[in-house]
Amino acid sequence: MPDKVLVTREIPEAGLQPLQGYDLTVLSEAPPERDELLEAARGASGVLSNVTEKIDAEFMDAAGSGLKIVANMAVGYDNVDVEAAKERGIVVTNTPGVLDETTADTAFMLLLAAARRLGESERTLRAGEWEWWGPKLFVGVDVWGKRLGIVGMGRIGQAVARRGKGFGMEILYHNRSRKEDAERELDARYMGLEELLQTADFVSIHTPLTDETQHLIGADELGKMKPTAVLVNTSRGPVVDEAALADALVNGRIFAAGLDVYEEEPKVHPKLLERENAVLAPHIGSGSQETRDRMAVLAAENIVALLSGKEPKTPVNQ
Ligand code: DGY
């Protein structure tokens, strides 16, 4: 009998190929209801999950003692209870390295759009309300030559910094540990979070969501930023206090924000939805076909490796 593998959402075809020899269940395109998810997990040896599914102790127990691997199709894995998995001897894998450049493109796209008021001006044009060219119309702030502050200088943070370098920006960063390679390669200057917030013209967040980074950017931190500054978040919503950010945008405490992630996706704080100076994307950071293919294949290959007695390529808890 082939092992049972559950894929919790429809994924690119490329990711299903390696799983063909298994007893494969693929759920729907939309996130499954909890009951459906728990039911489908029963008896699975491997699960290919997405960020929309809570893979907690209840899920693992529903799957049963045969569950050996949860392969999350994302670099972030805050939706998986890694401790509960460890206690049950379940390996958890993620998809690092294959989505850095695409996610960095998204961060830079949001940065440019927020700086140059693209969302607001495009909405005006589409509404048929663009009446004339004007010397003061939709005037934004320059990106080139400014200071880019990266919070979390991992692979994605460094990829964003490289884009900033291409725009002639000065790179500042804050990270748990110094990144000497990045300092050499990108001329990046390390600083404490407070100093970075006070100094940077653009702040781009690239930390994982952990107990320490929950609301890392709140009212106090936003209060330290320049009134002309732009905040970009493509990491996880709860790293930024969304209500405090909405207030900062309402009060002109900062110039603009570019967001791809939210505290309670798919809900977005109503005040943010009203703000012209917020560019809001629906969690599309890694959303290119090529990258989604790579993520799906890596997740699937991790399952195949583990179920055939080999080491998965990208475990998070081994
Ligand atoms: C990730 O990889 O963590 C993204 O948020 C999902 O694409």
Tab-separated table of C-alpha atoms and ligand atoms in Angstrom:
chain	number	residue	atom	x	y	z
A	1	MET	CA	0.000	0.000	0.000
A	2	PRO	CA	1.467	3.385	-0.968
A	3	ASP	CA	1.752	6.002	1.780
A	4	LYS	CA	-1.071	8.505	2.000
A	5	VAL	CA	-0.074	12.092	1.219
A	6	LEU	CA	-2.381	15.046	1.783
A	7	VAL	CA	-1.919	18.291	-0.166
A	8	THR	CA	-4.057	20.855	1.655
A	9	ARG	CA	-4.672	23.191	-1.328
A	10	GLU	CA	-4.413	22.983	-5.097
A	11	ILE	CA	-0.765	23.638	-5.932
A	12	PRO	CA	1.127	24.014	-9.234
A	13	GLU	CA	1.192	20.829	-11.301
A	14	ALA	CA	4.994	20.728	-11.025
A	15	GLY	CA	4.651	20.015	-7.305
A	16	LEU	CA	2.218	17.137	-7.832
A	17	GLN	CA	4.549	15.293	-10.207
A	18	PRO	CA	6.983	13.966	-7.576
A	19	LEU	CA	4.016	12.739	-5.490
A	20	GLN	CA	2.431	10.576	-8.198
A	21	GLY	CA	3.360	7.218	-6.655
A	22	TYR	CA	1.516	7.959	-3.401
A	23	ASP	CA	-2.105	7.682	-2.360
A	24	LEU	CA	-2.630	11.372	-3.033
A	25	THR	CA	-5.440	13.641	-1.821
A	26	VAL	CA	-5.457	17.226	-3.014
A	27	LEU	CA	-8.022	19.505	-1.390
A	28	SER	CA	-9.623	22.531	-3.040
A	29	GLU	CA	-8.240	25.811	-4.354
A	30	ALA	CA	-9.758	27.757	-1.435
A	31	PRO	CA	-8.556	27.046	2.119
A	32	PRO	CA	-10.378	23.974	3.487
A	33	GLU	CA	-12.765	24.231	6.407
A	34	ARG	CA	-11.195	22.952	9.611
A	35	ASP	CA	-13.403	19.847	9.799
A	36	GLU	CA	-12.633	18.939	6.208
A	37	LEU	CA	-8.915	19.411	6.852
A	38	LEU	CA	-8.895	17.204	9.962
A	39	GLU	CA	-10.927	14.529	8.219
A	40	ALA	CA	-8.652	14.549	5.172
A	41	ALA	CA	-5.544	14.294	7.361
A	42	ARG	CA	-6.602	10.976	8.865
A	43	GLY	CA	-4.020	8.290	8.110
A	44	ALA	CA	-1.647	10.587	6.194
A	45	SER	CA	2.092	9.899	6.323
A	46	GLY	CA	2.966	13.204	4.667
A	47	VAL	CA	1.221	16.555	4.475
A	48	LEU	CA	2.026	19.373	2.074
A	49	SER	CA	0.545	22.401	3.815
A	50	ASN	CA	0.178	26.089	3.075
A	51	VAL	CA	0.301	29.215	5.250
A	52	THR	CA	-3.498	29.221	5.465
A	53	GLU	CA	-3.685	25.978	7.446
A	54	LYS	CA	-3.104	25.773	11.172
A	55	ILE	CA	-0.991	22.674	11.612
A	56	ASP	CA	-1.237	22.241	15.370
A	57	ALA	CA	-1.384	19.354	17.868
A	58	GLU	CA	-5.057	18.761	17.087
A	59	PHE	CA	-4.244	18.395	13.390
A	60	MET	CA	-1.324	16.064	14.080
A	61	ASP	CA	-3.439	13.900	16.367
A	62	ALA	CA	-6.210	13.787	13.774
A	63	ALA	CA	-3.672	12.558	11.213
A	64	GLY	CA	-2.575	9.855	13.635
A	65	SER	CA	0.704	8.285	14.638
A	66	GLY	CA	1.682	7.512	11.026
A	67	LEU	CA	2.311	11.184	10.219
A	68	LYS	CA	6.007	11.618	9.533
A	69	ILE	CA	6.384	14.928	7.718
A	70	VAL	CA	4.684	18.293	7.336
A	71	ALA	CA	6.157	20.110	4.350
A	72	ASN	CA	5.012	23.719	4.479
A	73	MET	CA	4.986	25.384	1.065
A	74	ALA	CA	6.357	28.676	2.406
A	75	VAL	CA	9.542	29.961	3.942
A	76	GLY	CA	7.599	31.140	7.004
A	77	TYR	CA	6.224	28.372	9.180
A	78	ASP	CA	4.496	30.209	12.028
A	79	ASN	CA	1.307	28.308	11.038
A	80	VAL	CA	2.956	25.060	12.152
A	81	ASP	CA	3.406	24.135	15.815
A	82	VAL	CA	6.986	22.956	15.495
A	83	GLU	CA	7.203	21.957	19.177
A	84	ALA	CA	4.121	19.726	18.904
A	85	ALA	CA	5.649	18.165	15.782
A	86	LYS	CA	8.937	17.547	17.561
A	87	GLU	CA	7.175	15.853	20.487
A	88	ARG	CA	5.488	13.505	18.003
A	89	GLY	CA	8.647	12.855	15.963
A	90	ILE	CA	7.209	14.650	12.922
A	91	VAL	CA	9.673	16.447	10.657
A	92	VAL	CA	8.691	19.938	9.520
A	93	THR	CA	10.180	21.457	6.368
A	94	ASN	CA	9.825	24.862	4.706
A	95	THR	CA	10.898	26.330	1.339
A	96	PRO	CA	13.827	28.681	1.951
A	97	GLY	CA	16.072	29.959	-0.822
A	98	VAL	CA	13.657	29.501	-3.746
A	99	LEU	CA	11.545	32.614	-3.216
A	100	ASP	CA	14.016	35.266	-2.042
A	101	GLU	CA	14.351	37.235	-5.264
A	102	THR	CA	10.620	37.156	-6.063
A	103	THR	CA	9.687	38.305	-2.564
A	104	ALA	CA	12.337	41.015	-2.759
A	105	ASP	CA	10.781	42.171	-6.046
A	106	THR	CA	7.442	42.450	-4.250
A	107	ALA	CA	8.957	44.459	-1.402
A	108	PHE	CA	10.614	46.827	-3.850
A	109	MET	CA	7.465	47.109	-5.937
A	110	LEU	CA	5.528	48.168	-2.802
A	111	LEU	CA	8.304	50.533	-1.794
A	112	LEU	CA	8.260	52.296	-5.180
A	113	ALA	CA	4.461	52.318	-5.409
A	114	ALA	CA	4.079	53.786	-1.912
A	115	ALA	CA	6.813	56.389	-2.457
A	116	ARG	CA	5.361	57.551	-5.773
A	117	ARG	CA	1.666	57.227	-4.839
A	118	LEU	CA	0.915	54.729	-7.580
A	119	GLY	CA	-2.186	53.184	-5.947
A	120	GLU	CA	-3.847	56.510	-5.311
A	121	SER	CA	-3.036	57.979	-8.725
A	122	GLU	CA	-4.111	54.848	-10.590
A	123	ARG	CA	-7.415	54.768	-8.697
A	124	THR	CA	-8.027	58.400	-9.678
A	125	LEU	CA	-7.287	57.718	-13.342
A	126	ARG	CA	-9.504	54.630	-13.501
A	127	ALA	CA	-12.337	56.530	-11.853
A	128	GLY	CA	-12.194	59.020	-14.725
A	129	GLU	CA	-11.196	61.758	-12.266
A	130	TRP	CA	-7.828	62.714	-13.759
A	131	GLU	CA	-8.402	66.217	-15.091
A	132	TRP	CA	-4.999	67.656	-15.863
A	133	TRP	CA	-1.248	67.351	-15.394
A	134	GLY	CA	-0.332	69.409	-12.349
A	135	PRO	CA	2.948	70.598	-10.811
A	136	LYS	CA	1.627	69.542	-7.392
A	137	LEU	CA	-0.415	66.547	-8.484
A	138	PHE	CA	0.449	63.161	-6.931
A	139	VAL	CA	3.853	64.342	-5.853
A	140	GLY	CA	5.652	61.622	-3.913
A	141	VAL	CA	9.107	61.167	-2.426
A	142	ASP	CA	12.287	60.065	-4.192
A	143	VAL	CA	13.642	56.576	-3.716
A	144	TRP	CA	17.030	56.883	-5.416
A	145	GLY	CA	19.851	58.068	-3.201
A	146	LYS	CA	17.834	57.616	0.021
A	147	ARG	CA	18.529	55.466	3.082
A	148	LEU	CA	17.010	51.993	3.059
A	149	GLY	CA	16.672	50.326	6.470
A	150	ILE	CA	16.317	46.553	6.425
A	151	VAL	CA	14.909	44.920	9.560
A	152	GLY	CA	15.923	41.242	9.355
A	153	MET	CA	18.957	40.831	7.105
A	154	GLY	CA	18.390	37.209	6.041
A	155	ARG	CA	18.283	36.074	2.436
A	156	ILE	CA	15.210	38.129	1.511
A	157	GLY	CA	16.429	41.207	3.387
A	158	GLN	CA	19.738	41.018	1.522
A	159	ALA	CA	17.958	40.614	-1.825
A	160	VAL	CA	15.974	43.792	-1.072
A	161	ALA	CA	19.196	45.559	-0.080
A	162	ARG	CA	20.761	44.598	-3.441
A	163	ARG	CA	17.820	46.217	-5.213
A	164	GLY	CA	18.298	49.311	-3.051
A	165	LYS	CA	21.977	49.410	-4.036
A	166	GLY	CA	20.859	49.435	-7.679
A	167	PHE	CA	18.851	52.562	-6.891
A	168	GLY	CA	21.893	54.242	-5.341
A	169	MET	CA	20.510	53.848	-1.822
A	170	GLU	CA	22.541	53.702	1.365
A	171	ILE	CA	21.864	50.425	3.185
A	172	LEU	CA	21.258	50.286	6.944
A	173	TYR	CA	20.215	47.107	8.693
A	174	HIS	CA	19.130	45.656	11.988
A	175	ASN	CA	19.380	41.948	12.696
A	176	ARG	CA	19.801	39.607	15.658
A	177	SER	CA	23.416	39.090	14.639
A	178	ARG	CA	25.863	41.059	12.502
A	179	LYS	CA	26.059	40.011	8.828
A	180	GLU	CA	29.619	40.783	7.921
A	181	ASP	CA	29.330	39.438	4.362
A	182	ALA	CA	26.425	41.786	3.698
A	183	GLU	CA	28.325	44.657	5.282
A	184	ARG	CA	31.204	44.066	2.878
A	185	GLU	CA	29.151	43.282	-0.214
A	186	LEU	CA	26.496	45.966	0.183
A	187	ASP	CA	28.319	48.522	2.304
A	188	ALA	CA	25.502	47.903	4.769
A	189	ARG	CA	25.678	49.686	8.123
A	190	TYR	CA	24.496	47.759	11.219
A	191	MET	CA	22.492	49.665	13.817
A	192	GLY	CA	20.030	49.202	16.676
A	193	LEU	CA	16.352	49.204	15.754
A	194	GLU	CA	15.701	52.609	17.287
A	195	GLU	CA	18.561	54.265	15.398
A	196	LEU	CA	17.521	52.574	12.162
A	197	LEU	CA	13.940	53.810	12.519
A	198	GLN	CA	15.168	57.339	13.161
A	199	THR	CA	17.656	57.318	10.287
A	200	ALA	CA	16.047	55.382	7.425
A	201	ASP	CA	13.836	56.909	4.728
A	202	PHE	CA	12.449	53.471	3.874
A	203	VAL	CA	12.043	50.646	6.380
A	204	SER	CA	11.464	47.162	4.986
A	205	ILE	CA	10.582	44.307	7.364
A	206	HIS	CA	11.970	40.811	6.772
A	207	THR	CA	11.855	39.050	10.143
A	208	PRO	CA	10.048	35.765	10.761
A	209	LEU	CA	7.038	35.939	13.097
A	210	THR	CA	8.043	34.751	16.565
A	211	ASP	CA	7.101	35.718	20.130
A	212	GLU	CA	9.919	38.286	20.000
A	213	THR	CA	8.859	39.891	16.708
A	214	GLN	CA	5.103	40.076	17.397
A	215	HIS	CA	4.279	43.824	17.164
A	216	LEU	CA	7.959	44.647	16.768
A	217	ILE	CA	6.733	47.797	15.014
A	218	GLY	CA	4.087	49.511	17.136
A	219	ALA	CA	3.084	53.076	17.964
A	220	ASP	CA	6.407	53.868	19.716
A	221	GLU	CA	8.491	52.585	16.833
A	222	LEU	CA	6.355	54.361	14.214
A	223	GLY	CA	6.726	57.507	16.320
A	224	LYS	CA	10.486	57.312	15.856
A	225	MET	CA	10.304	57.235	12.055
A	226	LYS	CA	10.666	60.316	9.870
A	227	PRO	CA	7.395	61.948	8.727
A	228	THR	CA	8.631	61.432	5.158
A	229	ALA	CA	9.401	57.733	5.728
A	230	VAL	CA	7.775	54.718	4.094
A	231	LEU	CA	7.216	51.379	5.853
A	232	VAL	CA	7.124	48.155	3.827
A	233	ASN	CA	6.062	44.783	5.227
A	234	THR	CA	6.270	41.557	3.224
A	235	SER	CA	7.102	39.283	6.199
A	236	ARG	CA	4.130	38.510	8.446
A	237	GLY	CA	1.277	40.826	9.401
A	238	PRO	CA	1.527	40.526	13.198
A	239	VAL	CA	5.107	41.890	13.136
A	240	VAL	CA	3.451	45.298	12.677
A	241	ASP	CA	0.679	46.606	14.936
A	242	GLU	CA	-1.846	47.292	12.180
A	243	ALA	CA	-4.054	49.642	14.237
A	244	ALA	CA	-1.009	51.710	15.234
A	245	LEU	CA	0.148	51.819	11.625
A	246	ALA	CA	-3.289	52.949	10.432
A	247	ASP	CA	-3.187	55.767	13.015
A	248	ALA	CA	0.310	56.771	11.923
A	249	LEU	CA	-0.897	56.995	8.318
A	250	VAL	CA	-4.012	58.962	9.308
A	251	ASN	CA	-1.978	61.415	11.383
A	252	GLY	CA	0.737	61.826	8.764
A	253	ARG	CA	3.207	60.423	11.284
A	254	ILE	CA	4.815	58.611	8.339
A	255	PHE	CA	4.412	59.308	4.631
A	256	ALA	CA	3.121	55.944	3.392
A	257	ALA	CA	3.141	52.180	3.785
A	258	GLY	CA	3.344	49.265	1.372
A	259	LEU	CA	1.891	46.057	2.804
A	260	ASP	CA	1.602	42.504	1.535
A	261	VAL	CA	0.684	40.850	4.845
A	262	TYR	CA	-1.895	41.513	7.572
A	263	GLU	CA	-2.616	40.566	11.149
A	264	GLU	CA	-5.776	38.579	10.398
A	265	GLU	CA	-5.646	37.650	6.732
A	266	PRO	CA	-7.715	37.966	4.673
A	267	LYS	CA	-9.150	40.742	6.895
A	268	VAL	CA	-7.475	44.126	6.622
A	269	HIS	CA	-7.872	46.854	9.241
A	270	PRO	CA	-10.752	49.081	8.000
A	271	LYS	CA	-8.746	52.251	8.570
A	272	LEU	CA	-5.981	50.929	6.341
A	273	LEU	CA	-8.483	50.249	3.581
A	274	GLU	CA	-9.512	53.897	3.723
A	275	ARG	CA	-5.979	55.280	3.522
A	276	GLU	CA	-4.823	56.577	0.157
A	277	ASN	CA	-1.232	56.417	1.420
A	278	ALA	CA	-1.352	52.657	2.006
A	279	VAL	CA	-0.510	50.383	-0.929
A	280	LEU	CA	-2.138	47.053	-0.100
A	281	ALA	CA	-1.370	43.733	-1.811
A	282	PRO	CA	-3.078	40.423	-0.920
A	283	HIS	CA	-0.065	38.348	0.278
A	284	ILE	CA	1.464	37.880	-3.174
A	285	GLY	CA	5.118	38.136	-2.098
A	286	SER	CA	6.251	34.875	-3.695
A	287	GLY	CA	3.565	34.935	-6.359
A	288	SER	CA	5.328	34.365	-9.656
A	289	GLN	CA	4.638	31.143	-11.565
A	290	GLU	CA	8.318	30.182	-11.581
A	291	THR	CA	8.688	30.670	-7.845
A	292	ARG	CA	5.423	28.961	-6.907
A	293	ASP	CA	6.571	25.995	-9.047
A	294	ARG	CA	9.905	25.897	-7.208
A	295	MET	CA	8.200	26.101	-3.812
A	296	ALA	CA	5.765	23.293	-4.660
A	297	VAL	CA	8.525	21.065	-6.037
A	298	LEU	CA	10.782	21.617	-3.022
A	299	ALA	CA	7.929	20.848	-0.593
A	300	ALA	CA	6.996	17.708	-2.550
A	301	GLU	CA	10.614	16.550	-2.788
A	302	ASN	CA	10.978	16.911	0.961
A	303	ILE	CA	8.026	14.539	1.416
A	304	VAL	CA	9.405	12.041	-1.102
A	305	ALA	CA	12.841	12.131	0.531
A	306	LEU	CA	11.545	11.542	4.025
A	307	LEU	CA	9.046	8.841	3.087
A	308	SER	CA	11.772	6.982	1.213
A	309	GLY	CA	14.087	7.070	4.212
A	310	LYS	CA	16.315	9.961	3.082
A	311	GLU	CA	17.045	13.344	4.597
A	312	PRO	CA	14.678	16.100	3.445
A	313	LYS	CA	16.523	19.097	1.983
A	314	THR	CA	15.128	21.868	4.167
A	315	PRO	CA	14.040	20.704	7.628
A	316	VAL	CA	13.317	23.327	10.271
A	317	ASN	CA	13.282	21.065	13.327
A	318	GLN	CA	16.092	18.565	12.971
B	1	DGY	C1	6.172	32.464	2.684
B	1	DGY	O1	6.839	31.780	1.914
B	1	DGY	O2	6.362	32.476	3.892
B	1	DGY	C2	5.098	33.306	2.075
B	1	DGY	O3	4.500	34.145	2.965
B	1	DGY	C3	4.084	32.461	1.342
B	1	DGY	O4	4.430	32.624	0.032
